[in-house]
PDB file of N, CA and C in Angstrom:
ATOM      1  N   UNK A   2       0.850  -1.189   0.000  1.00  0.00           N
ATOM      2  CA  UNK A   2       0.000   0.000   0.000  1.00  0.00           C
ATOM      3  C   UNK A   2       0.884   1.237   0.000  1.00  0.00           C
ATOM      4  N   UNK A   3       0.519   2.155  -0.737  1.00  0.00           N
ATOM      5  CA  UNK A   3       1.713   3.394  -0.798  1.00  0.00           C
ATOM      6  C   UNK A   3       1.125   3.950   0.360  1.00  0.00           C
ATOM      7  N   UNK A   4       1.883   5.448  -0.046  1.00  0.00           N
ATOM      8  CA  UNK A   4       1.183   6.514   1.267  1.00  0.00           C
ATOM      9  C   UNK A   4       0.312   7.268   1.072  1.00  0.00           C
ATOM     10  N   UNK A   5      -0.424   8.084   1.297  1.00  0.00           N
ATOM     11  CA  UNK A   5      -1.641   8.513   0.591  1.00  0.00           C
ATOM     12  C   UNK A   5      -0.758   9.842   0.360  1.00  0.00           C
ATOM     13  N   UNK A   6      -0.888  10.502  -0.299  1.00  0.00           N
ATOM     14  CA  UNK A   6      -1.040  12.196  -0.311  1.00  0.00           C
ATOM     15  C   UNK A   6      -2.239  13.251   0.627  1.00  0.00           C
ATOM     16  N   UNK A   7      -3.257  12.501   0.755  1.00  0.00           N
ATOM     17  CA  UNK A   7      -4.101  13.942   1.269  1.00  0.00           C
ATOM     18  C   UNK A   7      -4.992  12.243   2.346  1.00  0.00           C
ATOM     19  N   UNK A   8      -5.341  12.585   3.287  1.00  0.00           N
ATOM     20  CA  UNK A   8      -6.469  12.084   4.523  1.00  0.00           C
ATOM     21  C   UNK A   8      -7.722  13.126   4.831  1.00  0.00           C
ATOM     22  N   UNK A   9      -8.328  12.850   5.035  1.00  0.00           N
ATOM     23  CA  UNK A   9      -9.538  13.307   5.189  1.00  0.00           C
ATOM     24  C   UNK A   9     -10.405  12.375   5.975  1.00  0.00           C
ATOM     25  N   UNK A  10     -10.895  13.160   7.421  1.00  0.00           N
ATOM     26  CA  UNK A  10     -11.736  12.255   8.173  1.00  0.00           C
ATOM     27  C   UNK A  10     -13.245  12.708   7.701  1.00  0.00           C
ATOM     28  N   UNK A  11     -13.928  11.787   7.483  1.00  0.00           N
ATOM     29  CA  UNK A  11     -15.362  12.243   7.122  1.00  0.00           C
ATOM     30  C   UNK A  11     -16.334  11.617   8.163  1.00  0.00           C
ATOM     31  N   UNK A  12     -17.399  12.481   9.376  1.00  0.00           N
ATOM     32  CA  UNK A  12     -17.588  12.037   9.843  1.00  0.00           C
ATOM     33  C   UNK A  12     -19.349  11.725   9.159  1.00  0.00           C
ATOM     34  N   UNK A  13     -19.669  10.697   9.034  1.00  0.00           N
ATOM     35  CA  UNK A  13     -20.884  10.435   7.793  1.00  0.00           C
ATOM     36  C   UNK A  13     -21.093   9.068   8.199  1.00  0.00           C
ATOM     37  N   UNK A  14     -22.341   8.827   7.580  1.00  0.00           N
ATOM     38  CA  UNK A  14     -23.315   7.354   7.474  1.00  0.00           C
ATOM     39  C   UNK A  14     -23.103   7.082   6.311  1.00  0.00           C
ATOM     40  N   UNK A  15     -21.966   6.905   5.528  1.00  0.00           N
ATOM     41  CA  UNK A  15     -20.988   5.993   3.899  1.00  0.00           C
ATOM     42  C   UNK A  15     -22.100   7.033   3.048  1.00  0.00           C
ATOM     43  N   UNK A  16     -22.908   8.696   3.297  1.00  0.00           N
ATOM     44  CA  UNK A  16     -23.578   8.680   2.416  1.00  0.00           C
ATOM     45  C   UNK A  16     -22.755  10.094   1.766  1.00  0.00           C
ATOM     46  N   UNK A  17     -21.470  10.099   1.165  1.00  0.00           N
ATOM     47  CA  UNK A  17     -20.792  10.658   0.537  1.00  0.00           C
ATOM     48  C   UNK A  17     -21.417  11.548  -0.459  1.00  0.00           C
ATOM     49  N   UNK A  18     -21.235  12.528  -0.752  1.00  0.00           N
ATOM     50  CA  UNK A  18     -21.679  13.059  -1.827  1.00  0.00           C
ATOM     51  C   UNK A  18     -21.038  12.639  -3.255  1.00  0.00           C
ATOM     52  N   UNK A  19     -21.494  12.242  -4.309  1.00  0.00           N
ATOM     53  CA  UNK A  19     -21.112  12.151  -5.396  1.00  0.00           C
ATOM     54  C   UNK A  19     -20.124  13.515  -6.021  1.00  0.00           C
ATOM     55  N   UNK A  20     -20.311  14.332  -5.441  1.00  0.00           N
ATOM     56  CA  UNK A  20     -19.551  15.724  -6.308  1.00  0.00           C
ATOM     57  C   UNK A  20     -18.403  15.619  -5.232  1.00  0.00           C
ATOM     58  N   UNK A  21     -18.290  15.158  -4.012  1.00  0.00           N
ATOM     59  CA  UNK A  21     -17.100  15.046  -3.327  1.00  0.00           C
ATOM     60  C   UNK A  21     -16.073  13.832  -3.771  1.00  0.00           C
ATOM     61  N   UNK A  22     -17.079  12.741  -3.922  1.00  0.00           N
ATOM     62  CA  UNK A  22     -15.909  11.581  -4.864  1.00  0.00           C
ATOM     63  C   UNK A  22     -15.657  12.244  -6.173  1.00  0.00           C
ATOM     64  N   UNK A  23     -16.504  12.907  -6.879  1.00  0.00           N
ATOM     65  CA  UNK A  23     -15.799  13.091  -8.559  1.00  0.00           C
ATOM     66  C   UNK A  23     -14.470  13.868  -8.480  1.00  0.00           C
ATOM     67  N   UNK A  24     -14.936  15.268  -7.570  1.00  0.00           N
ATOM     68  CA  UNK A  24     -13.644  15.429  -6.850  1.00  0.00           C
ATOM     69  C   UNK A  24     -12.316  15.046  -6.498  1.00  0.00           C
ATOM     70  N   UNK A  25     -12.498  14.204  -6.236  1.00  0.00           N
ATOM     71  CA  UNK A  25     -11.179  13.374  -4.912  1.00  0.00           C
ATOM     72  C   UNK A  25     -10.810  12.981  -6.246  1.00  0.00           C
ATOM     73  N   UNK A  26     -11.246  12.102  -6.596  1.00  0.00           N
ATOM     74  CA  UNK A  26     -10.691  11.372  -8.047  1.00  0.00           C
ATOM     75  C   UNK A  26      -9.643  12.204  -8.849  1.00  0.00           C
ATOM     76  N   UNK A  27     -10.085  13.322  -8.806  1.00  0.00           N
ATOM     77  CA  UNK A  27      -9.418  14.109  -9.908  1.00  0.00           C
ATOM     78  C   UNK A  27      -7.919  14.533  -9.037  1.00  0.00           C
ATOM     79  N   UNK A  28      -7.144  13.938  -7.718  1.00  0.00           N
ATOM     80  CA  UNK A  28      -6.413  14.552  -7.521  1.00  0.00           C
ATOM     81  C   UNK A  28      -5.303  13.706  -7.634  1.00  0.00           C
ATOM     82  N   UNK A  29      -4.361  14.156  -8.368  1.00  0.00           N
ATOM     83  CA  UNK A  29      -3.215  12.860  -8.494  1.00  0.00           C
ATOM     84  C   UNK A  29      -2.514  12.093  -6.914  1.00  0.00           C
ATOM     85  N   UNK A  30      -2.898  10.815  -7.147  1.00  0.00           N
ATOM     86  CA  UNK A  30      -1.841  10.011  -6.221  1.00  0.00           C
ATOM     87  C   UNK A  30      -2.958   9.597  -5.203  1.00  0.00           C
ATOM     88  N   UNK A  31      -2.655   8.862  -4.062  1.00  0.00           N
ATOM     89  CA  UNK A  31      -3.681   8.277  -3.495  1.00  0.00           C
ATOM     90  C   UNK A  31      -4.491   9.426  -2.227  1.00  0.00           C
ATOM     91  N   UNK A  32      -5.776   9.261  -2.241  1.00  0.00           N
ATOM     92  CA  UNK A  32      -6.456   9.942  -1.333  1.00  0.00           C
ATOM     93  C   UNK A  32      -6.904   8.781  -0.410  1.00  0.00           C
ATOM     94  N   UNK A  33      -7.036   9.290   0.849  1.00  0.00           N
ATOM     95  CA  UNK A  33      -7.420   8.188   1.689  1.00  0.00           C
ATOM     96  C   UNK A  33      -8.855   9.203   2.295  1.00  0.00           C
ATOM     97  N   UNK A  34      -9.841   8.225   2.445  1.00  0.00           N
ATOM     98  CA  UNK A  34     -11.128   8.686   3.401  1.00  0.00           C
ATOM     99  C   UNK A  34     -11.280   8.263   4.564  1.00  0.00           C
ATOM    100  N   UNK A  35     -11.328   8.294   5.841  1.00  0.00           N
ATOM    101  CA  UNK A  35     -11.569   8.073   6.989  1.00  0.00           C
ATOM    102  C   UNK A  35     -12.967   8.239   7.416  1.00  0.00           C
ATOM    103  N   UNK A  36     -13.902   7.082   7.593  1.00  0.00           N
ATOM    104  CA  UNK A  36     -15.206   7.363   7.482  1.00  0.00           C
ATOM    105  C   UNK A  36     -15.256   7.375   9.582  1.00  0.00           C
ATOM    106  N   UNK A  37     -15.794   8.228  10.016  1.00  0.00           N
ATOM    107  CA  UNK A  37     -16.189   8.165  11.578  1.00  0.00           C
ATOM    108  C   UNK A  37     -17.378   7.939  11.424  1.00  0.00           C
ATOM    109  N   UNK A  38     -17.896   6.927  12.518  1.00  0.00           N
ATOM    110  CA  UNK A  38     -19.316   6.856  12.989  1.00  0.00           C
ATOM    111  C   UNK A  38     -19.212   6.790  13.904  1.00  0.00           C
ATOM    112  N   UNK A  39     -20.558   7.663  14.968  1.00  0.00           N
ATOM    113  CA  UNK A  39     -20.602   7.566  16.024  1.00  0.00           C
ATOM    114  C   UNK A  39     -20.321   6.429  16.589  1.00  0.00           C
ATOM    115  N   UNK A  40     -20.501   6.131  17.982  1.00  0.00           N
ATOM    116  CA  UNK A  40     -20.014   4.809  19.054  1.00  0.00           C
ATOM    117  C   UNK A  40     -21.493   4.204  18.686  1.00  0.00           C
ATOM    118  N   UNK A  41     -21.034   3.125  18.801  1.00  0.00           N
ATOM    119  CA  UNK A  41     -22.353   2.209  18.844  1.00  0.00           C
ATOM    120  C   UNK A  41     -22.906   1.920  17.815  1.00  0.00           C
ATOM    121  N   UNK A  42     -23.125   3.071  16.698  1.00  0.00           N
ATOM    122  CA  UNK A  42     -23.670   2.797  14.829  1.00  0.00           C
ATOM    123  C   UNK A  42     -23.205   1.606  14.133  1.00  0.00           C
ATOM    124  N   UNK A  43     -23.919   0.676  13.665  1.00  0.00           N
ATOM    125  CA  UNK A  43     -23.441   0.584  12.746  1.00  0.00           C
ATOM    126  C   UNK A  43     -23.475   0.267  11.296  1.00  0.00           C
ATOM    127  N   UNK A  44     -21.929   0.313  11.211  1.00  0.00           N
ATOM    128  CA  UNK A  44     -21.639   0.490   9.519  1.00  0.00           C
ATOM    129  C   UNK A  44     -22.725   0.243   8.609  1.00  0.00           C
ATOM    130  N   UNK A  45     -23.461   1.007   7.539  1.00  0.00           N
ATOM    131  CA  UNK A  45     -23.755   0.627   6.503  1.00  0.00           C
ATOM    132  C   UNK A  45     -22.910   0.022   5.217  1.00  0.00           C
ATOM    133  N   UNK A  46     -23.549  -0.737   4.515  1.00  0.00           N
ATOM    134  CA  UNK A  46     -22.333  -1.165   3.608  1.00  0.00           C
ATOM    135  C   UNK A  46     -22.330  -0.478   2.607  1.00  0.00           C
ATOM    136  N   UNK A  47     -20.965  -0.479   1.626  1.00  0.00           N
ATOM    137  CA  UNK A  47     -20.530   0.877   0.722  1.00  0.00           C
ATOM    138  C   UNK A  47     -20.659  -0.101  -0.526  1.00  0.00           C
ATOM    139  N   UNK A  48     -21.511   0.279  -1.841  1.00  0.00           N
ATOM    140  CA  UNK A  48     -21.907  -0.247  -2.776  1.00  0.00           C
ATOM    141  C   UNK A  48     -21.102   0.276  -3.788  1.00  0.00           C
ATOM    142  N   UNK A  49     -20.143   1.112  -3.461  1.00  0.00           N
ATOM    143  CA  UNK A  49     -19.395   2.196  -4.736  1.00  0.00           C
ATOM    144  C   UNK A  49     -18.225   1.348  -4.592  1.00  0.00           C
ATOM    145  N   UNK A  50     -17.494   1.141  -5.949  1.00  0.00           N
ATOM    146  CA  UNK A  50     -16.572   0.230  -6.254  1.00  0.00           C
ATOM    147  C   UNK A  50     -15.492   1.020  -6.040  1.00  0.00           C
ATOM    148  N   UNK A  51     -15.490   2.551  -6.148  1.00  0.00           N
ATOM    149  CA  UNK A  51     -14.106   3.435  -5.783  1.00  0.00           C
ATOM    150  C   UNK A  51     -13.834   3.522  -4.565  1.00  0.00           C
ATOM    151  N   UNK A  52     -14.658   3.138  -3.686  1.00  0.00           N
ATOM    152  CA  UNK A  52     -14.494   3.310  -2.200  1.00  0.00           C
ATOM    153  C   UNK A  52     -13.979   1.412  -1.815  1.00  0.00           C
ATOM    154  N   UNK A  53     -12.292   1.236  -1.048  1.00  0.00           N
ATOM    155  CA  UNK A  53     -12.136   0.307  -0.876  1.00  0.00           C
ATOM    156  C   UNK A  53     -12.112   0.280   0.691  1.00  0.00           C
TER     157      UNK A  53
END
């Protein structure tokens, strides 16, 4: 796994905005997302193939 270039904690329920991924995409080299959910939530599952 390389190193990312840019982190970003997102604190969200996996419901990302589409204009924030088209975004990210466009920035050379790896972006990493940090999804927070509150204590106790949990995870919904992520159906988007760009999100690993």
């Amino acid at each position: 796994m390389t190193q990312p270039i840019l982190s970003i904690v997102v604190p969200t329920r996996e419901g990302l905005p589409e204009y924030w991924i088209e975004t990210l995409l466009k920035i050379n080299g790896d972006v990493e997302l940090i999804l927070a959910h509150p204590p106790g939530m949990e995870k919904l599952p992520i159906s988007d193939p760009r999100m690993q």
